[in-house]
Short mmCIF file of C-alpha atoms and ligand atoms in Angstrom, two decimals:
data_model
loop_
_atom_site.label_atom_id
_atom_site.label_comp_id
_atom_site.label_asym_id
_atom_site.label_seq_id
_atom_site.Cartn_x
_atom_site.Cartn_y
_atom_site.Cartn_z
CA UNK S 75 -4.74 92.38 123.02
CA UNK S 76 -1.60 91.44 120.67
CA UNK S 77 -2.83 88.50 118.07
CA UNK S 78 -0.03 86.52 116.81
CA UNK S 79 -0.31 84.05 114.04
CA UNK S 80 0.31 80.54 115.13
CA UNK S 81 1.89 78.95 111.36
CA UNK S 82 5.13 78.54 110.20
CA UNK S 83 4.52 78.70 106.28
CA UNK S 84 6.72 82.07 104.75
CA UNK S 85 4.22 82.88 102.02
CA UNK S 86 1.17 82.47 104.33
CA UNK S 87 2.82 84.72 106.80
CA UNK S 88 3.61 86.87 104.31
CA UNK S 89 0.12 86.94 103.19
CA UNK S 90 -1.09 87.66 106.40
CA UNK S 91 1.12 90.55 107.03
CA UNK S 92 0.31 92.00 103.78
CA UNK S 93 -3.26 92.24 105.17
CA UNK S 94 -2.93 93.50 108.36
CA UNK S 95 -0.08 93.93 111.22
CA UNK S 96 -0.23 91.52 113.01
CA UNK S 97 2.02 91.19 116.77
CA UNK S 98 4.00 88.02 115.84
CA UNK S 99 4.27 84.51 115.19
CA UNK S 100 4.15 81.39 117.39
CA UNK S 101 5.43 78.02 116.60
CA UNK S 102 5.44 74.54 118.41
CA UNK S 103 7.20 71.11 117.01
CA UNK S 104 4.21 70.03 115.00
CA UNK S 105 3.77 73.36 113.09
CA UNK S 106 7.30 72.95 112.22
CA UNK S 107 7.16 69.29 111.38
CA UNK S 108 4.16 70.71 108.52
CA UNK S 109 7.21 72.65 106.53
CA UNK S 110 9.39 69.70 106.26
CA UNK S 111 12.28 71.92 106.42
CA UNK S 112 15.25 72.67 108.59
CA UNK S 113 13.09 73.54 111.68
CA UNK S 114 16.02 76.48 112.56
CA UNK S 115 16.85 77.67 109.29
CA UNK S 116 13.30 78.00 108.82
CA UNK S 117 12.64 80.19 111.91
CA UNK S 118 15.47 82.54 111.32
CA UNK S 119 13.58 83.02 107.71
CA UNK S 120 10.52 84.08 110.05
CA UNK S 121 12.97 86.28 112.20
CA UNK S 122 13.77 88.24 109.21
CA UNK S 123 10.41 88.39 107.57
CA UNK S 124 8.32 89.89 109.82
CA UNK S 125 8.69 93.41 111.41
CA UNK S 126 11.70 93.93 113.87
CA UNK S 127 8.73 94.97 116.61
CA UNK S 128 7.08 91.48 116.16
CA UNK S 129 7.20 89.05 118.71
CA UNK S 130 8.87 85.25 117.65
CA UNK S 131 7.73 82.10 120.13
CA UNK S 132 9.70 78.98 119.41
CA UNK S 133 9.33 75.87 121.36
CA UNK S 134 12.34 73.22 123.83
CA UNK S 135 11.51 69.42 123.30
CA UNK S 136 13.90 68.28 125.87
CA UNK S 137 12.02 67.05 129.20
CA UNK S 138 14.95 67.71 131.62
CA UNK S 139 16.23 71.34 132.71
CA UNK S 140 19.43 71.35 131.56
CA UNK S 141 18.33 70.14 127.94
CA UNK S 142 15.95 73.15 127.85
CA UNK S 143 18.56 75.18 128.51
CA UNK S 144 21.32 74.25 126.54
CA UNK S 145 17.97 74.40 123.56
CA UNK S 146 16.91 77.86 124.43
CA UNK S 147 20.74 78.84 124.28
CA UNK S 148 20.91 77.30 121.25
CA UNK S 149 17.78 78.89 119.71
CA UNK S 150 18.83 82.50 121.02
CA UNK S 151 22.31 82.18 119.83
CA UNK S 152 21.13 81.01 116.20
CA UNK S 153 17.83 82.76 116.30
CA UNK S 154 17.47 85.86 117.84
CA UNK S 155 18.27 86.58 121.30
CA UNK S 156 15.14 88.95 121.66
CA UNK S 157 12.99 85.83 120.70
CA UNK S 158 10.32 83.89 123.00
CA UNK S 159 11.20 80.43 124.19
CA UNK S 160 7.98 78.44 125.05
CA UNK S 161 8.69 75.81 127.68
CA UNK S 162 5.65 73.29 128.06
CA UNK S 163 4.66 73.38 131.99
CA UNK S 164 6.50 70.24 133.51
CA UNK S 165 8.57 69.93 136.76
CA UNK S 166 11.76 70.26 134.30
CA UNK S 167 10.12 72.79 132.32
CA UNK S 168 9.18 75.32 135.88
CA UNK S 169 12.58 75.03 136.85
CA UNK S 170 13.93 76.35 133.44
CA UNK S 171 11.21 79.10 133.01
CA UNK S 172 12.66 80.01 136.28
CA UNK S 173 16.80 79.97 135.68
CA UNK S 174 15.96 81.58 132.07
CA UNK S 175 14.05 84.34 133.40
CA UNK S 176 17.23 84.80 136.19
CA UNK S 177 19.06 85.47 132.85
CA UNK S 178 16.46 87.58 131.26
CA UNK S 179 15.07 84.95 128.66
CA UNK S 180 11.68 86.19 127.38
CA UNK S 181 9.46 83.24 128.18
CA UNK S 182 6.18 81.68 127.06
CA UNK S 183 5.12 79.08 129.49
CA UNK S 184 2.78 76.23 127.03
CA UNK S 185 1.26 73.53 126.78
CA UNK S 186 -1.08 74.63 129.91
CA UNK S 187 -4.57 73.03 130.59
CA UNK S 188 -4.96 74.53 134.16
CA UNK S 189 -5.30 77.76 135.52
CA UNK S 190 -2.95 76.33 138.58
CA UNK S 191 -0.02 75.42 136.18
CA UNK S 192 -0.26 79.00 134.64
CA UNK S 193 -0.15 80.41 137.97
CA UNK S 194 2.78 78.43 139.14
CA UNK S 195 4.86 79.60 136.00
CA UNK S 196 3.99 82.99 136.20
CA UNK S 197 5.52 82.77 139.54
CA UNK S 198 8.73 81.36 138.18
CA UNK S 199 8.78 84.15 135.98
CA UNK S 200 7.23 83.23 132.74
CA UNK S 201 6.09 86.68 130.50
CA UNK S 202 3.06 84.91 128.46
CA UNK S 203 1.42 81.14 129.43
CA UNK S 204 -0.30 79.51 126.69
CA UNK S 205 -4.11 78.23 127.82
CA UNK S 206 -4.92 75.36 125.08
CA UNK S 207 -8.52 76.84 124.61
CA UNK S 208 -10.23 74.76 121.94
CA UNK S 209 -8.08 71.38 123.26
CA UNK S 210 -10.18 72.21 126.56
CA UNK S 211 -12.87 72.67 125.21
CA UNK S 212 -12.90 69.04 123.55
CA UNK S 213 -11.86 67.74 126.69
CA UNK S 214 -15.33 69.01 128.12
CA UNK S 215 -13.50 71.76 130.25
CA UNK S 216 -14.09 75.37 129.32
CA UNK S 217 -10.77 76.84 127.40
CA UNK S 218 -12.18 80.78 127.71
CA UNK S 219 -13.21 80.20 130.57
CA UNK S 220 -9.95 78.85 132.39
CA UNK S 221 -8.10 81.57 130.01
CA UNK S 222 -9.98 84.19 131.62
CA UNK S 223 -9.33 83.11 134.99
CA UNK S 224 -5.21 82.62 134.30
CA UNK S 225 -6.00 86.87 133.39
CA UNK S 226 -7.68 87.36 136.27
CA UNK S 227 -5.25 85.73 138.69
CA UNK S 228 -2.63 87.62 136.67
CA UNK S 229 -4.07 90.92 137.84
CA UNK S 230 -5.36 90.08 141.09
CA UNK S 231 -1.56 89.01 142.22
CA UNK S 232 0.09 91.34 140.22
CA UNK S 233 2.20 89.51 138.33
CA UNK S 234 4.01 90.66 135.21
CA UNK S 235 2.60 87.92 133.52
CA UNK S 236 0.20 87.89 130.60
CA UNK S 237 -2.26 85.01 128.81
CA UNK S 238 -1.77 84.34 125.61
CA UNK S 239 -4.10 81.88 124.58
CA UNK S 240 -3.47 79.20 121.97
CA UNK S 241 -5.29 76.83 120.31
CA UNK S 242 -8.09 77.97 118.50
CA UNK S 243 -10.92 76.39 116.49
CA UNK S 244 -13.29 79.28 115.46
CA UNK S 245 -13.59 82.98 116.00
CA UNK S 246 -16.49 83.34 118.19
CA UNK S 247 -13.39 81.92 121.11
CA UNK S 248 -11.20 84.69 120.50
CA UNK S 249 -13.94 87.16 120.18
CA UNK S 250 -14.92 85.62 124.07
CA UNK S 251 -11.63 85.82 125.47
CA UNK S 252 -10.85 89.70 123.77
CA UNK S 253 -14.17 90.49 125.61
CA UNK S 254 -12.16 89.34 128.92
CA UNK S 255 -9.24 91.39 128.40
CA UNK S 256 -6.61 88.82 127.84
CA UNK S 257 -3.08 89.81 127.01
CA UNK S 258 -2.84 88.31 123.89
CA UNK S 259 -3.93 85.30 121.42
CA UNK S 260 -2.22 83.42 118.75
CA UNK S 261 -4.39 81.43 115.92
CA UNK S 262 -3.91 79.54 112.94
CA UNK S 263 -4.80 81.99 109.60
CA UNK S 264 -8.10 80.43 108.53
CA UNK S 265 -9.33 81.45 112.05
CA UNK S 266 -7.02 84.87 111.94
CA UNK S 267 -8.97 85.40 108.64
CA UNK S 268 -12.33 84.72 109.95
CA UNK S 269 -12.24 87.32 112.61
CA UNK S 270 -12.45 89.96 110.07
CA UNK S 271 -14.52 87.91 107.16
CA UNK S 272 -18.40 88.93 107.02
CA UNK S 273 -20.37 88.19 103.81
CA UNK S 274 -22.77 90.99 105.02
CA UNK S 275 -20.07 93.27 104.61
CA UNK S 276 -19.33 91.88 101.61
CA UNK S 277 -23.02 92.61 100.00
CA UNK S 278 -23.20 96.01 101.66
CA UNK S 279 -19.84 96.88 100.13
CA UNK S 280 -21.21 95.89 96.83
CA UNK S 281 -24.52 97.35 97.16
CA UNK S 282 -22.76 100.80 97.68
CA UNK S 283 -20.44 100.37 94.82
CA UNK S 284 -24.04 99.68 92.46
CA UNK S 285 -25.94 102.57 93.92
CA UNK S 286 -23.42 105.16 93.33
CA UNK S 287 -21.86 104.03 90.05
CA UNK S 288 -26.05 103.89 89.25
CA UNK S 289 -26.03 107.70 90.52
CA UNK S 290 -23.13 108.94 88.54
CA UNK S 291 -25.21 107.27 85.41
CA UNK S 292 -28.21 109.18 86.14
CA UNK S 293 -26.69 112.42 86.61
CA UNK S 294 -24.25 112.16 83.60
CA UNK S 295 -22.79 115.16 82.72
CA UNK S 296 -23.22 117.10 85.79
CA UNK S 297 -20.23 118.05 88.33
CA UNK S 298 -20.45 116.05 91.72
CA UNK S 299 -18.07 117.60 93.03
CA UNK S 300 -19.92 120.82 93.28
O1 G3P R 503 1.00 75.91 120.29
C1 G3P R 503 -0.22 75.40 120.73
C2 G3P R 503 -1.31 75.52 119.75
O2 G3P R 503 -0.78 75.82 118.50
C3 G3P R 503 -2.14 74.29 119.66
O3 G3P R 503 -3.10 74.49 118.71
O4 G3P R 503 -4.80 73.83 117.09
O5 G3P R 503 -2.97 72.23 117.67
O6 G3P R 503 -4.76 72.73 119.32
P1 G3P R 503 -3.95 73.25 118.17
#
């Protein structure tokens, strides 16, 4: 399962990759809108930051084909033409996914709250669709749960199509949809962080550093190593 980090702030990507490599980065409008910088400028600082084998997902605002396209163009040409372009699930948006892929546009279908709409853009040729799992959840629907089906349909049809679920409120829903198998997931970094944060660990950790530095005290002067 790839996990991306879904944030568009240098130093805490940075940070993140310092700690662990992670599979890429995702982006929509509103993450952008949090830098209050040139939205473009700032993803090609992305592009170069993180490792040439990580993936890049940048979003289309336009709500008619022909604006997506002449966006994605737009994106790949000042971007990177290996990058993802994540088209939210409309009429419009379906018939894009489906002229990109014609041109061999790596896309991420988003903005998906059912697993019909994923199905339908796998079809027209979408790589990864983006299940909003915790914004299901609050709606009363179940976000794993409809993630895990997209994955399922995926593989029952076989379709060259993968999940990569979005939208993420604690760990315990990533840990549920990894248990599923899904392609891949993309979080924000307090939740990224919290998949690997126990304070348990933390104590035992410390509890061995005490009992052996304790040790070495009581057998001062003699070799350990023999
Ligand atoms: O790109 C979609 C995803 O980032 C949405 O996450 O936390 O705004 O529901 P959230």
């Amino acid at each position: 399962m790839l996990v991306l980090i879904d944030h568009a702030n240098l130093k805490e990507i940075e940070s993140l990759y310092e700690a662990y490599p992670y599979d890429g980065v995702t982006t929509n409008p509103s993450i952008l809108r949090n830098e209050h910088t040139n939205p473009i400028k700032l993803l090609k600082e992305i592009r170069k930051l993180i490792p040439s084998d990580s993936q890049l997902h940048a979003q289309v605002i336009s709500d008619t084909t022909e604006g997506i396209l002449e966006e994605a163009h737009f994106m790949l040409d000042a971007i990177a033409e290996d990058m993802f372009i994540k088209v939210p699930v409309s009429a419009a948006g379906l018939k894009a996914i489906h002229l990109l892929k014609k041109e061999g546009v790596n896309v991420t279908a988003t903005a998906i709250y059912t697993a019909m709409q994923a199905f339908m853009a796998g079809k027209a040729g979408a790589r990864y669709t983006a299940p909003y799992v915790n914004r299901l959840d609050n709606m009363g629907a179940d976000g794993v749960q409809v993630a895990a089906d997209i994955h399922n349909m995926f593989r029952i049809h076989n379709m060259e199509c993968d999940v990569l679920a979005a939208s993420f409120k604690n760990s315990q829903q990533v840990l549920n949809l990894c248990k599923k198998g899904v392609g891949a997931v993309t979080a924000a970094p307090e939740v990224l962080r919290a998949l690997i944060k126990h304070d348990a660990t933390f104590t035992a950790e410390e509890n061995f550093e005490n009992d052996y530095l304790s040790l070495i005290e009581e057998v001062k002067g003699i070799n350990l190593k023999r």
